[in-house]
mmCIF file of C-alpha atoms in Angstrom:
data_model
loop_
_atom_site.group_PDB
_atom_site.id
_atom_site.type_symbol
_atom_site.label_atom_id
_atom_site.label_comp_id
_atom_site.label_asym_id
_atom_site.label_seq_id
_atom_site.Cartn_x
_atom_site.Cartn_y
_atom_site.Cartn_z
ATOM 1 C CA MET X 1 20.617 -8.922 0.923
ATOM 2 C CA THR X 2 16.860 -8.681 -0.673
ATOM 3 C CA ILE X 3 16.647 -5.773 -2.548
ATOM 4 C CA LYS X 4 12.583 -3.499 -1.290
ATOM 5 C CA ALA X 5 11.211 -1.135 -2.288
ATOM 6 C CA PRO X 6 11.590 2.595 -1.333
ATOM 7 C CA VAL X 7 10.448 3.067 2.417
ATOM 8 C CA ILE X 8 6.880 6.185 1.923
ATOM 9 C CA TYR X 9 5.363 5.793 5.073
ATOM 10 C CA ARG X 10 6.127 5.472 8.746
ATOM 11 C CA THR X 11 4.123 4.768 12.229
ATOM 12 C CA ARG X 12 3.890 3.467 15.448
ATOM 13 C CA ILE X 13 1.032 1.054 16.564
ATOM 14 C CA LYS X 14 -1.764 2.954 18.255
ATOM 15 C CA PRO X 15 -3.137 2.308 21.414
ATOM 16 C CA GLU X 16 -6.853 2.265 19.251
ATOM 17 C CA TRP X 17 -5.730 0.115 17.369
ATOM 18 C CA LEU X 18 -5.370 -2.637 19.774
ATOM 19 C CA ASP X 19 -8.056 -5.245 19.915
ATOM 20 C CA TYR X 20 -8.989 -7.429 22.276
ATOM 21 C CA ASN X 21 -6.136 -10.337 21.488
ATOM 22 C CA ASN X 22 -3.602 -7.280 22.119
ATOM 23 C CA HIS X 23 -2.843 -6.877 18.745
ATOM 24 C CA MET X 24 -3.749 -4.354 16.111
ATOM 25 C CA ASN X 25 -6.970 -5.248 14.928
ATOM 26 C CA VAL X 26 -6.765 -6.757 11.209
ATOM 27 C CA ALA X 27 -9.329 -2.709 10.009
ATOM 28 C CA TYR X 28 -5.951 -0.738 11.337
ATOM 29 C CA TYR X 29 -3.498 -2.784 8.689
ATOM 30 C CA VAL X 30 -5.636 -1.994 6.025
ATOM 31 C CA LEU X 31 -6.027 1.712 7.475
ATOM 32 C CA ILE X 32 -2.485 2.441 7.635
ATOM 33 C CA PHE X 33 -1.329 1.028 3.749
ATOM 34 C CA ASP X 34 -4.302 3.443 2.132
ATOM 35 C CA LEU X 35 -2.151 5.753 4.779
ATOM 36 C CA ALA X 36 0.334 5.340 2.467
ATOM 37 C CA GLY X 37 -1.641 5.707 -0.529
ATOM 38 C CA VAL X 38 -2.158 9.115 0.023
ATOM 39 C CA GLU X 39 1.111 9.861 1.133
ATOM 40 C CA LEU X 40 2.142 7.790 -2.568
ATOM 41 C CA VAL X 41 -0.107 9.863 -5.246
ATOM 42 C CA SER X 42 0.759 13.013 -3.075
ATOM 43 C CA GLN X 43 3.989 12.459 -4.547
ATOM 44 C CA LEU X 44 2.809 11.482 -7.539
ATOM 45 C CA GLY X 45 1.502 14.962 -7.735
ATOM 46 C CA LEU X 46 -2.361 13.816 -6.494
ATOM 47 C CA SER X 47 -2.854 15.083 -3.392
ATOM 48 C CA GLU X 48 -5.809 16.945 -1.238
ATOM 49 C CA ALA X 49 -5.343 19.876 -2.827
ATOM 50 C CA GLU X 50 -4.674 18.958 -6.262
ATOM 51 C CA THR X 51 -8.347 17.288 -6.337
ATOM 52 C CA GLU X 52 -9.669 19.976 -4.816
ATOM 53 C CA LYS X 53 -7.982 21.845 -6.930
ATOM 54 C CA THR X 54 -8.191 19.862 -10.296
ATOM 55 C CA GLY X 55 -11.337 17.709 -9.716
ATOM 56 C CA ILE X 56 -9.324 15.154 -10.204
ATOM 57 C CA SER X 57 -8.397 11.929 -8.128
ATOM 58 C CA TRP X 58 -8.049 7.860 -7.075
ATOM 59 C CA MET X 59 -9.461 5.003 -6.037
ATOM 60 C CA VAL X 60 -9.193 2.009 -4.984
ATOM 61 C CA LEU X 61 -10.450 -0.722 -6.890
ATOM 62 C CA GLU X 62 -9.900 -4.070 -4.837
ATOM 63 C CA ASN X 63 -7.082 -5.177 -2.291
ATOM 64 C CA HIS X 64 -5.486 -8.819 -1.065
ATOM 65 C CA ILE X 65 -4.509 -8.061 2.305
ATOM 66 C CA THR X 66 -2.543 -10.667 4.026
ATOM 67 C CA TYR X 67 -1.594 -10.706 7.666
ATOM 68 C CA ASN X 68 1.869 -12.436 8.047
ATOM 69 C CA ASN X 69 2.833 -11.426 11.586
ATOM 70 C CA GLU X 70 1.413 -9.669 14.404
ATOM 71 C CA VAL X 71 1.683 -5.783 14.980
ATOM 72 C CA VAL X 72 2.001 -4.203 18.870
ATOM 73 C CA LEU X 73 1.403 -1.180 21.010
ATOM 74 C CA ASP X 74 3.789 1.109 19.750
ATOM 75 C CA GLN X 75 6.012 -0.706 17.311
ATOM 76 C CA PRO X 76 7.133 1.310 15.036
ATOM 77 C CA VAL X 77 6.622 0.029 11.397
ATOM 78 C CA GLU X 78 7.225 1.051 7.695
ATOM 79 C CA ILE X 79 5.410 1.218 4.774
ATOM 80 C CA THR X 80 7.282 -0.609 1.189
ATOM 81 C CA CYS X 81 5.917 0.640 -2.294
ATOM 82 C CA GLN X 82 6.009 -1.550 -5.606
ATOM 83 C CA LEU X 83 4.565 0.328 -8.713
ATOM 84 C CA VAL X 84 3.799 -3.229 -10.377
ATOM 85 C CA ASP X 85 2.367 -2.571 -13.411
ATOM 86 C CA HIS X 86 0.262 0.763 -14.942
ATOM 87 C CA ASP X 87 -1.383 2.221 -17.791
ATOM 88 C CA SER X 88 -3.239 5.949 -18.555
ATOM 89 C CA LYS X 89 -6.532 4.528 -15.376
ATOM 90 C CA ARG X 90 -4.668 2.074 -13.322
ATOM 91 C CA LEU X 91 -1.927 1.375 -10.805
ATOM 92 C CA HIS X 92 -0.964 -2.212 -10.396
ATOM 93 C CA LEU X 93 0.211 -1.521 -6.223
ATOM 94 C CA TYR X 94 1.843 -3.875 -4.131
ATOM 95 C CA PHE X 95 2.979 -2.802 -0.526
ATOM 96 C CA GLU X 96 4.320 -4.091 2.276
ATOM 97 C CA MET X 97 4.176 -3.137 5.576
ATOM 98 C CA PHE X 98 8.233 -4.079 7.922
ATOM 99 C CA ALA X 99 8.078 -3.882 11.351
ATOM 100 C CA LEU X 100 10.785 -2.996 13.452
ATOM 101 C CA ALA X 101 11.692 -5.843 16.192
ATOM 102 C CA ASP X 102 12.491 -5.201 19.998
ATOM 103 C CA ASP X 103 16.482 -6.392 18.871
ATOM 104 C CA GLY X 104 16.773 -3.854 15.414
ATOM 105 C CA SER X 105 15.779 -6.494 13.176
ATOM 106 C CA GLN X 106 12.615 -5.972 10.559
ATOM 107 C CA TYR X 107 10.242 -8.810 10.088
ATOM 108 C CA LEU X 108 7.124 -9.099 7.499
ATOM 109 C CA ALA X 109 4.092 -7.691 8.946
ATOM 110 C CA SER X 110 1.453 -7.544 6.072
ATOM 111 C CA THR X 111 1.042 -7.116 3.002
ATOM 112 C CA LEU X 112 -1.328 -5.505 0.264
ATOM 113 C CA GLU X 113 -1.680 -5.407 -3.432
ATOM 114 C CA GLN X 114 -3.751 -3.186 -4.892
ATOM 115 C CA MET X 115 -5.211 -2.075 -8.108
ATOM 116 C CA ALA X 116 -6.500 1.558 -8.324
ATOM 117 C CA MET X 117 -7.333 3.719 -10.791
ATOM 118 C CA CYS X 118 -7.221 7.917 -11.231
ATOM 119 C CA VAL X 119 -11.441 9.299 -11.981
ATOM 120 C CA ASP X 120 -12.652 12.512 -12.399
ATOM 121 C CA LEU X 121 -15.160 13.768 -9.348
ATOM 122 C CA ASN X 122 -17.095 15.719 -11.532
ATOM 123 C CA SER X 123 -18.722 12.884 -13.336
ATOM 124 C CA ARG X 124 -17.971 10.803 -11.257
ATOM 125 C CA SER X 125 -16.582 8.182 -13.814
ATOM 126 C CA SER X 126 -12.548 6.874 -14.717
ATOM 127 C CA CYS X 127 -9.898 9.369 -16.751
ATOM 128 C CA GLU X 128 -6.237 9.132 -17.655
ATOM 129 C CA PHE X 129 -3.889 10.695 -15.351
ATOM 130 C CA PRO X 130 -2.749 14.350 -15.590
ATOM 131 C CA ALA X 131 0.698 14.899 -18.033
ATOM 132 C CA SER X 132 2.445 15.680 -14.711
ATOM 133 C CA VAL X 133 1.716 13.001 -12.810
ATOM 134 C CA THR X 134 1.995 10.022 -15.735
ATOM 135 C CA ASN X 135 5.006 12.011 -15.566
ATOM 136 C CA GLN X 136 5.395 11.654 -11.980
ATOM 137 C CA ILE X 137 4.296 7.405 -12.526
ATOM 138 C CA ASN X 138 6.891 6.716 -15.539
ATOM 139 C CA ALA X 139 9.600 7.807 -13.378
ATOM 140 C CA MET X 140 8.821 5.522 -10.146
ATOM 141 C CA ALA X 141 8.583 3.020 -13.232
ATOM 142 C CA ARG X 142 12.160 3.687 -14.160
ATOM 143 C CA GLN X 143 13.445 3.646 -10.494
ATOM 144 C CA GLN X 144 11.976 0.463 -9.831
ATOM 145 C CA SER X 145 12.552 -1.515 -12.583
ATOM 146 C CA ASP X 146 15.323 -3.785 -11.732
ATOM 147 C CA LEU X 147 12.935 -4.274 -8.591
ATOM 148 C CA PRO X 148 11.553 -8.609 -9.053
ATOM 149 C CA THR X 149 8.539 -8.913 -9.522
ATOM 150 C CA PRO X 150 7.036 -9.628 -5.849
ATOM 151 C CA GLU X 151 5.925 -13.359 -5.575
ATOM 152 C CA ASN X 152 2.113 -12.192 -3.263
ATOM 153 C CA ILE X 153 1.335 -10.728 -6.269
ATOM 154 C CA GLY X 154 -1.766 -13.009 -7.654
ATOM 155 C CA ARG X 155 -2.648 -14.869 -5.037
ATOM 156 C CA ARG X 156 -6.327 -16.823 -4.480
ATOM 157 C CA ILE X 157 -8.134 -17.611 -0.850
ATOM 158 C CA GLY X 158 -8.649 -20.818 -1.214
ATOM 159 C CA ILE X 159 -8.546 -23.821 2.019
ATOM 160 C CA ARG X 160 -5.929 -26.090 0.538
ATOM 161 C CA ARG X 161 -6.185 -29.992 0.410
ATOM 162 C CA ARG X 162 -3.854 -33.046 0.596
#
């Protein structure tokens, strides 16, 4: 059995997320990963309420997404998140979306590699994570220290020529 990062978000595919191919439109994969990211940073101590109180938040700098398999109406999906790396201001994250098939098995539907940064909304510039958030990030790093480096990170887009 493959060791996976912890599940941080679950949802079902909604009718408004479907396109004319009768599967989830590409934009909604990003939405689901974003909702998972909001849950993650809330768990780390940067909830919306904390941001309103302190003016400290997070912003995404870059995303790399893969679409591995279709998901369809009302299909349950769950998102895992692995902390690949971090420093005092940034998080390098890797999300995987697993879909539940009719037979009860799961399959990889999509992946998202992301670089996120802590920001001071008052100055609209980068800043270090608050100490309490840094403590949570360090705890996450320790908890996930045995996870292998995801094979999908650092990918480059291009047409493969023979």
